[in-house]
PDB file of C-alpha atoms in Angstrom:
ATOM      1  CA  UNK R 290    -107.295 -33.991  27.464  1.00 57.00           C
ATOM      2  CA  UNK R 291    -106.086 -33.433  31.018  1.00 87.00           C
ATOM      3  CA  UNK R 292    -104.148 -35.871  33.155  1.00 96.00           C
ATOM      4  CA  UNK R 293    -104.184 -39.665  33.077  1.00 98.00           C
ATOM      5  CA  UNK R 294    -106.814 -40.842  35.577  1.00 98.00           C
ATOM      6  CA  UNK R 295    -106.666 -44.530  34.670  1.00 98.00           C
ATOM      7  CA  UNK R 296    -103.742 -46.357  33.030  1.00 97.00           C
ATOM      8  CA  UNK R 297    -104.208 -49.216  30.561  1.00 97.00           C
ATOM      9  CA  UNK R 298    -102.636 -51.551  33.123  1.00 96.00           C
ATOM     10  CA  UNK R 299    -105.164 -50.712  35.862  1.00 96.00           C
ATOM     11  CA  UNK R 300    -108.041 -50.326  33.412  1.00 96.00           C
ATOM     12  CA  UNK R 301    -107.627 -53.698  31.700  1.00 94.00           C
ATOM     13  CA  UNK R 302    -106.849 -51.888  28.463  1.00 96.00           C
ATOM     14  CA  UNK R 303    -109.088 -48.861  29.118  1.00 97.00           C
ATOM     15  CA  UNK R 304    -107.268 -45.526  29.457  1.00 98.00           C
ATOM     16  CA  UNK R 305    -109.090 -42.490  30.881  1.00 98.00           C
ATOM     17  CA  UNK R 306    -107.733 -38.954  30.764  1.00 98.00           C
ATOM     18  CA  UNK R 307    -109.610 -36.011  32.163  1.00 97.00           C
ATOM     19  CA  UNK R 308    -109.893 -32.717  33.961  1.00 97.00           C
ATOM     20  CA  UNK R 309    -112.512 -30.894  36.007  1.00 97.00           C
ATOM     21  CA  UNK R 310    -113.888 -27.504  35.002  1.00 96.00           C
ATOM     22  CA  UNK R 311    -116.493 -24.991  36.080  1.00 95.00           C
ATOM     23  CA  UNK R 312    -118.317 -22.706  33.685  1.00 92.00           C
ATOM     24  CA  UNK R 313    -121.702 -20.974  33.755  1.00 90.00           C
ATOM     25  CA  UNK R 314    -122.355 -22.332  37.227  1.00 92.00           C
ATOM     26  CA  UNK R 315    -121.824 -25.965  36.324  1.00 94.00           C
ATOM     27  CA  UNK R 316    -119.129 -28.376  37.448  1.00 96.00           C
ATOM     28  CA  UNK R 317    -118.127 -30.991  34.867  1.00 97.00           C
ATOM     29  CA  UNK R 318    -115.598 -33.695  34.047  1.00 97.00           C
ATOM     30  CA  UNK R 319    -114.066 -33.529  30.561  1.00 97.00           C
ATOM     31  CA  UNK R 320    -113.097 -37.149  29.925  1.00 97.00           C
ATOM     32  CA  UNK R 321    -111.333 -38.952  27.089  1.00 97.00           C
ATOM     33  CA  UNK R 322    -111.611 -42.752  26.838  1.00 97.00           C
ATOM     34  CA  UNK R 323    -109.155 -44.882  24.841  1.00 97.00           C
ATOM     35  CA  UNK R 324    -109.456 -48.609  24.248  1.00 98.00           C
ATOM     36  CA  UNK R 325    -105.967 -50.130  24.205  1.00 97.00           C
ATOM     37  CA  UNK R 326    -107.262 -53.649  24.826  1.00 96.00           C
ATOM     38  CA  UNK R 327    -108.039 -56.445  22.387  1.00 96.00           C
ATOM     39  CA  UNK R 328    -111.838 -56.496  22.800  1.00 95.00           C
ATOM     40  CA  UNK R 329    -114.486 -53.872  21.977  1.00 97.00           C
ATOM     41  CA  UNK R 330    -115.813 -51.895  24.981  1.00 97.00           C
ATOM     42  CA  UNK R 331    -119.448 -50.863  25.414  1.00 96.00           C
ATOM     43  CA  UNK R 332    -122.162 -50.365  28.083  1.00 97.00           C
ATOM     44  CA  UNK R 333    -120.234 -47.578  29.852  1.00 97.00           C
ATOM     45  CA  UNK R 334    -121.460 -46.239  33.204  1.00 98.00           C
ATOM     46  CA  UNK R 335    -119.936 -44.353  36.140  1.00 98.00           C
ATOM     47  CA  UNK R 336    -120.629 -44.269  39.863  1.00 98.00           C
ATOM     48  CA  UNK R 337    -119.063 -41.914  42.403  1.00 98.00           C
ATOM     49  CA  UNK R 338    -118.277 -43.203  45.879  1.00 98.00           C
ATOM     50  CA  UNK R 339    -119.434 -41.126  48.831  1.00 98.00           C
ATOM     51  CA  UNK R 340    -117.057 -38.194  49.294  1.00 97.00           C
ATOM     52  CA  UNK R 341    -116.411 -35.205  51.512  1.00 95.00           C
ATOM     53  CA  UNK R 342    -118.085 -32.741  49.134  1.00 95.00           C
ATOM     54  CA  UNK R 343    -121.063 -34.868  48.076  1.00 97.00           C
ATOM     55  CA  UNK R 344    -120.080 -34.614  44.396  1.00 97.00           C
ATOM     56  CA  UNK R 345    -121.546 -37.055  41.873  1.00 98.00           C
ATOM     57  CA  UNK R 346    -122.608 -37.130  38.240  1.00 98.00           C
ATOM     58  CA  UNK R 347    -125.897 -35.341  37.583  1.00 97.00           C
ATOM     59  CA  UNK R 348    -126.525 -37.253  34.326  1.00 97.00           C
ATOM     60  CA  UNK R 349    -125.458 -40.683  33.020  1.00 97.00           C
ATOM     61  CA  UNK R 350    -122.195 -41.028  31.103  1.00 97.00           C
ATOM     62  CA  UNK R 351    -122.903 -40.830  27.371  1.00 95.00           C
ATOM     63  CA  UNK R 352    -120.134 -42.877  25.734  1.00 96.00           C
ATOM     64  CA  UNK R 353    -120.266 -44.728  22.424  1.00 95.00           C
ATOM     65  CA  UNK R 354    -118.853 -48.264  22.026  1.00 97.00           C
ATOM     66  CA  UNK R 355    -115.086 -48.258  21.526  1.00 97.00           C
ATOM     67  CA  UNK R 356    -113.347 -50.629  19.136  1.00 98.00           C
ATOM     68  CA  UNK R 357    -109.760 -51.715  19.953  1.00 98.00           C
ATOM     69  CA  UNK R 358    -107.497 -48.738  19.259  1.00 97.00           C
ATOM     70  CA  UNK R 359    -110.459 -46.367  19.311  1.00 97.00           C
ATOM     71  CA  UNK R 360    -111.075 -43.324  21.462  1.00 97.00           C
ATOM     72  CA  UNK R 361    -113.817 -40.804  22.229  1.00 97.00           C
ATOM     73  CA  UNK R 362    -114.501 -37.887  24.572  1.00 97.00           C
ATOM     74  CA  UNK R 363    -117.450 -36.970  26.772  1.00 96.00           C
ATOM     75  CA  UNK R 364    -118.465 -34.203  29.137  1.00 97.00           C
ATOM     76  CA  UNK R 365    -119.926 -35.551  32.390  1.00 98.00           C
ATOM     77  CA  UNK R 366    -121.988 -32.977  34.327  1.00 98.00           C
ATOM     78  CA  UNK R 367    -121.451 -33.030  38.096  1.00 97.00           C
ATOM     79  CA  UNK R 368    -123.286 -31.631  41.092  1.00 96.00           C
ATOM     80  CA  UNK R 369    -124.015 -32.003  44.808  1.00 96.00           C
ATOM     81  CA  UNK R 370    -126.150 -34.860  46.117  1.00 97.00           C
ATOM     82  CA  UNK R 371    -126.625 -35.240  49.882  1.00 96.00           C
ATOM     83  CA  UNK R 372    -126.780 -39.040  49.483  1.00 97.00           C
ATOM     84  CA  UNK R 373    -123.161 -38.975  48.277  1.00 97.00           C
ATOM     85  CA  UNK R 374    -121.918 -36.863  51.213  1.00 96.00           C
ATOM     86  CA  UNK R 375    -119.533 -38.433  53.726  1.00 96.00           C
ATOM     87  CA  UNK R 376    -118.675 -35.591  56.100  1.00 90.00           C
ATOM     88  CA  UNK R 377    -115.671 -37.441  57.547  1.00 92.00           C
ATOM     89  CA  UNK R 378    -114.009 -38.094  54.167  1.00 93.00           C
ATOM     90  CA  UNK R 379    -111.220 -35.829  52.833  1.00 92.00           C
ATOM     91  CA  UNK R 380    -113.111 -32.911  51.206  1.00 92.00           C
ATOM     92  CA  UNK R 381    -111.328 -32.936  47.839  1.00 95.00           C
ATOM     93  CA  UNK R 382    -110.829 -36.657  47.169  1.00 97.00           C
ATOM     94  CA  UNK R 383    -112.984 -38.313  44.488  1.00 98.00           C
ATOM     95  CA  UNK R 384    -113.227 -42.060  43.867  1.00 98.00           C
ATOM     96  CA  UNK R 385    -115.041 -43.105  40.714  1.00 98.00           C
ATOM     97  CA  UNK R 386    -116.085 -46.561  39.500  1.00 98.00           C
ATOM     98  CA  UNK R 387    -116.290 -47.040  35.734  1.00 98.00           C
ATOM     99  CA  UNK R 388    -118.295 -50.010  34.418  1.00 97.00           C
ATOM    100  CA  UNK R 389    -117.828 -51.397  30.928  1.00 97.00           C
ATOM    101  CA  UNK R 390    -118.695 -54.612  29.146  1.00 96.00           C
ATOM    102  CA  UNK R 391    -115.499 -56.152  30.542  1.00 93.00           C
ATOM    103  CA  UNK R 392    -116.030 -55.289  34.217  1.00 96.00           C
ATOM    104  CA  UNK R 393    -115.554 -52.504  36.750  1.00 97.00           C
ATOM    105  CA  UNK R 394    -112.422 -50.383  37.231  1.00 97.00           C
ATOM    106  CA  UNK R 395    -111.744 -47.443  39.570  1.00 97.00           C
ATOM    107  CA  UNK R 396    -109.865 -44.173  39.475  1.00 98.00           C
ATOM    108  CA  UNK R 397    -109.121 -41.507  42.083  1.00 97.00           C
ATOM    109  CA  UNK R 398    -108.768 -37.761  41.581  1.00 97.00           C
ATOM    110  CA  UNK R 399    -108.447 -34.612  43.673  1.00 96.00           C
ATOM    111  CA  UNK R 400    -110.780 -31.714  42.941  1.00 96.00           C
ATOM    112  CA  UNK R 401    -109.221 -28.215  42.838  1.00 96.00           C
ATOM    113  CA  UNK R 402    -111.015 -26.437  45.690  1.00 97.00           C
ATOM    114  CA  UNK R 403    -111.797 -23.260  43.735  1.00 96.00           C
ATOM    115  CA  UNK R 404    -113.893 -25.305  41.282  1.00 96.00           C
ATOM    116  CA  UNK R 405    -116.151 -26.365  44.179  1.00 96.00           C
ATOM    117  CA  UNK R 406    -117.124 -22.752  44.999  1.00 97.00           C
ATOM    118  CA  UNK R 407    -120.654 -21.879  43.918  1.00 97.00           C
ATOM    119  CA  UNK R 408    -122.013 -18.714  42.323  1.00 96.00           C
ATOM    120  CA  UNK R 409    -124.424 -17.717  45.107  1.00 94.00           C
ATOM    121  CA  UNK R 410    -121.919 -17.802  47.972  1.00 95.00           C
ATOM    122  CA  UNK R 411    -122.254 -14.126  48.877  1.00 96.00           C
ATOM    123  CA  UNK R 412    -123.410 -13.272  52.399  1.00 97.00           C
ATOM    124  CA  UNK R 413    -124.710  -9.858  53.445  1.00 96.00           C
ATOM    125  CA  UNK R 414    -121.713  -7.624  54.104  1.00 95.00           C
ATOM    126  CA  UNK R 415    -123.161  -6.503  57.425  1.00 96.00           C
ATOM    127  CA  UNK R 416    -123.113 -10.119  58.670  1.00 97.00           C
ATOM    128  CA  UNK R 417    -119.372 -10.558  58.084  1.00 97.00           C
ATOM    129  CA  UNK R 418    -117.925  -9.084  61.328  1.00 97.00           C
ATOM    130  CA  UNK R 419    -120.299 -11.021  63.574  1.00 97.00           C
ATOM    131  CA  UNK R 420    -119.812 -14.295  61.727  1.00 97.00           C
ATOM    132  CA  UNK R 421    -116.015 -13.849  61.779  1.00 98.00           C
ATOM    133  CA  UNK R 422    -116.015 -13.323  65.543  1.00 97.00           C
ATOM    134  CA  UNK R 423    -118.280 -16.336  66.138  1.00 98.00           C
ATOM    135  CA  UNK R 424    -115.838 -18.722  64.470  1.00 98.00           C
ATOM    136  CA  UNK R 425    -113.075 -19.920  66.842  1.00 97.00           C
ATOM    137  CA  UNK R 426    -109.611 -18.555  66.074  1.00 96.00           C
ATOM    138  CA  UNK R 427    -108.399 -22.177  66.117  1.00 97.00           C
ATOM    139  CA  UNK R 428    -110.373 -22.621  62.868  1.00 98.00           C
ATOM    140  CA  UNK R 429    -108.275 -19.932  61.143  1.00 98.00           C
ATOM    141  CA  UNK R 430    -105.786 -20.563  58.339  1.00 98.00           C
ATOM    142  CA  UNK R 431    -103.279 -17.850  57.390  1.00 98.00           C
ATOM    143  CA  UNK R 432    -101.023 -17.813  54.335  1.00 98.00           C
ATOM    144  CA  UNK R 433     -98.958 -15.443  52.184  1.00 98.00           C
ATOM    145  CA  UNK R 434    -100.053 -15.008  48.565  1.00 98.00           C
ATOM    146  CA  UNK R 435     -97.654 -14.185  45.726  1.00 96.00           C
ATOM    147  CA  UNK R 436     -97.001 -14.278  41.993  1.00 95.00           C
ATOM    148  CA  UNK R 437     -99.460 -11.609  40.817  1.00 96.00           C
ATOM    149  CA  UNK R 438     -99.752  -7.810  40.540  1.00 94.00           C
ATOM    150  CA  UNK R 439    -100.403  -6.222  43.943  1.00 95.00           C
ATOM    151  CA  UNK R 440    -103.306  -4.169  42.622  1.00 95.00           C
ATOM    152  CA  UNK R 441    -106.449  -4.325  44.812  1.00 95.00           C
ATOM    153  CA  UNK R 442    -108.838  -3.686  41.895  1.00 96.00           C
ATOM    154  CA  UNK R 443    -107.285  -6.509  39.849  1.00 96.00           C
ATOM    155  CA  UNK R 444    -107.354  -8.831  42.873  1.00 97.00           C
ATOM    156  CA  UNK R 445    -111.011  -8.004  43.518  1.00 97.00           C
ATOM    157  CA  UNK R 446    -111.960  -8.713  39.891  1.00 97.00           C
ATOM    158  CA  UNK R 447    -110.170 -12.078  39.873  1.00 97.00           C
ATOM    159  CA  UNK R 448    -111.746 -13.160  43.168  1.00 98.00           C
ATOM    160  CA  UNK R 449    -115.260 -12.143  42.121  1.00 97.00           C
ATOM    161  CA  UNK R 450    -114.758 -13.966  38.818  1.00 96.00           C
ATOM    162  CA  UNK R 451    -114.002 -17.210  40.659  1.00 96.00           C
ATOM    163  CA  UNK R 452    -116.904 -17.141  43.142  1.00 97.00           C
ATOM    164  CA  UNK R 453    -114.896 -15.642  46.018  1.00 98.00           C
ATOM    165  CA  UNK R 454    -117.303 -12.764  46.585  1.00 98.00           C
ATOM    166  CA  UNK R 455    -115.717  -9.497  47.743  1.00 98.00           C
ATOM    167  CA  UNK R 456    -118.199  -7.945  50.183  1.00 98.00           C
ATOM    168  CA  UNK R 457    -116.288  -4.745  50.848  1.00 96.00           C
ATOM    169  CA  UNK R 458    -112.828  -3.217  50.662  1.00 97.00           C
ATOM    170  CA  UNK R 459    -111.180  -0.828  53.076  1.00 96.00           C
ATOM    171  CA  UNK R 460    -107.787   0.912  53.060  1.00 96.00           C
ATOM    172  CA  UNK R 461    -105.131  -0.315  55.466  1.00 94.00           C
ATOM    173  CA  UNK R 462    -103.582   2.215  57.902  1.00 90.00           C
ATOM    174  CA  UNK R 463    -100.850   4.556  56.618  1.00 85.00           C
ATOM    175  CA  UNK R 464    -101.853   3.981  52.987  1.00 85.00           C
ATOM    176  CA  UNK R 465    -100.118   0.595  52.981  1.00 89.00           C
ATOM    177  CA  UNK R 466    -102.709  -1.058  50.744  1.00 94.00           C
ATOM    178  CA  UNK R 467    -106.194  -2.547  51.005  1.00 97.00           C
ATOM    179  CA  UNK R 468    -108.066  -5.246  52.881  1.00 98.00           C
ATOM    180  CA  UNK R 469    -110.708  -7.189  50.957  1.00 98.00           C
ATOM    181  CA  UNK R 470    -113.400  -8.980  52.977  1.00 98.00           C
ATOM    182  CA  UNK R 471    -114.814 -11.992  51.145  1.00 98.00           C
ATOM    183  CA  UNK R 472    -117.238 -14.871  51.477  1.00 98.00           C
ATOM    184  CA  UNK R 473    -117.642 -18.069  49.476  1.00 98.00           C
ATOM    185  CA  UNK R 474    -119.665 -21.257  49.694  1.00 98.00           C
ATOM    186  CA  UNK R 475    -118.921 -24.801  48.549  1.00 97.00           C
ATOM    187  CA  UNK R 476    -121.145 -27.181  46.576  1.00 95.00           C
ATOM    188  CA  UNK R 477    -122.111 -28.876  49.867  1.00 94.00           C
ATOM    189  CA  UNK R 478    -123.130 -25.593  51.521  1.00 95.00           C
ATOM    190  CA  UNK R 479    -120.051 -24.825  53.663  1.00 96.00           C
ATOM    191  CA  UNK R 480    -119.487 -21.057  53.997  1.00 98.00           C
ATOM    192  CA  UNK R 481    -115.950 -19.672  54.311  1.00 98.00           C
ATOM    193  CA  UNK R 482    -114.897 -16.117  55.202  1.00 98.00           C
ATOM    194  CA  UNK R 483    -111.611 -14.577  54.093  1.00 98.00           C
ATOM    195  CA  UNK R 484    -109.704 -11.351  54.615  1.00 98.00           C
ATOM    196  CA  UNK R 485    -107.201 -10.704  51.827  1.00 98.00           C
ATOM    197  CA  UNK R 486    -104.659  -7.939  52.468  1.00 97.00           C
ATOM    198  CA  UNK R 487    -102.928  -6.493  49.414  1.00 97.00           C
ATOM    199  CA  UNK R 488     -99.898  -4.249  49.987  1.00 95.00           C
ATOM    200  CA  UNK R 489     -96.938  -3.112  47.874  1.00 90.00           C
ATOM    201  CA  UNK R 490     -94.793  -5.604  49.789  1.00 90.00           C
ATOM    202  CA  UNK R 491     -97.045  -8.577  49.099  1.00 94.00           C
ATOM    203  CA  UNK R 492    -100.359 -10.156  49.979  1.00 97.00           C
ATOM    204  CA  UNK R 493    -101.660 -12.446  52.684  1.00 97.00           C
ATOM    205  CA  UNK R 494    -104.962 -14.050  53.575  1.00 98.00           C
ATOM    206  CA  UNK R 495    -106.721 -15.178  56.726  1.00 98.00           C
ATOM    207  CA  UNK R 496    -109.567 -17.686  56.361  1.00 98.00           C
ATOM    208  CA  UNK R 497    -112.146 -18.863  58.873  1.00 98.00           C
ATOM    209  CA  UNK R 498    -114.811 -21.548  58.597  1.00 98.00           C
ATOM    210  CA  UNK R 499    -117.126 -23.292  61.068  1.00 96.00           C
ATOM    211  CA  UNK R 500    -115.798 -26.561  59.605  1.00 94.00           C
ATOM    212  CA  UNK R 501    -112.100 -26.522  60.562  1.00 94.00           C
ATOM    213  CA  UNK R 502    -111.211 -29.067  57.851  1.00 94.00           C
ATOM    214  CA  UNK R 503    -112.186 -26.571  55.136  1.00 96.00           C
ATOM    215  CA  UNK R 504    -110.261 -23.487  56.333  1.00 97.00           C
ATOM    216  CA  UNK R 505    -106.808 -24.614  55.070  1.00 97.00           C
ATOM    217  CA  UNK R 506    -108.255 -25.504  51.649  1.00 97.00           C
ATOM    218  CA  UNK R 507    -109.048 -21.912  50.668  1.00 98.00           C
ATOM    219  CA  UNK R 508    -105.576 -20.260  50.799  1.00 98.00           C
ATOM    220  CA  UNK R 509    -104.123 -22.542  48.061  1.00 97.00           C
ATOM    221  CA  UNK R 510    -107.300 -21.942  46.044  1.00 97.00           C
ATOM    222  CA  UNK R 511    -106.878 -18.152  46.423  1.00 98.00           C
ATOM    223  CA  UNK R 512    -103.264 -18.539  45.308  1.00 97.00           C
ATOM    224  CA  UNK R 513    -104.356 -20.525  42.228  1.00 96.00           C
ATOM    225  CA  UNK R 514    -107.053 -17.969  41.340  1.00 97.00           C
ATOM    226  CA  UNK R 515    -104.814 -14.900  41.735  1.00 97.00           C
ATOM    227  CA  UNK R 516    -101.685 -16.292  40.076  1.00 95.00           C
ATOM    228  CA  UNK R 517    -103.618 -17.669  37.095  1.00 87.00           C
TER     229      UNK R 517
END
């Protein structure tokens, strides 16, 4: 069911639990609604506030009327809409209004960054060095990565499976390990470049992006992908 997004207290008796997922190229909310109030609930609808990734629902919420004590689940498909983009908002913060027959309530959630990475985020490998050099070093985020097998082939497979596209791999000097050069792109079209070094002693990543606010979001996402 996921985490509690809306408590009965804040929802006037409506409880919402949910989690975000990505499969087959589609972002979605898996939501469970519970009516802990005294009156039936019907006429459900959702509206996303403008956000830093431009994420909103791509179809209306399909939710049956809920009697007191009742509950039901729904999958809400999500996608990018430029009209919902607020470039100055925190990139991962979502604010959602939920309308029912008893009024409007709101919940907030944070989107895991790796779920916002799209399937066609691969750039041409030959473009990588030039693009990397063009991005100011001040836009770089560096972080250690840990909690997984230090095997370059396994790392490459996990990254490619989560839309962090490995463009090429090269051995590090003195046989210390491998460097993987990657690109990825977010739902709102922001491209990020990453170098992931995998050695027997551990792993680290360096990330660059033209949009400095996005660079520090990728290392925790890489950590989540690789340690999963």
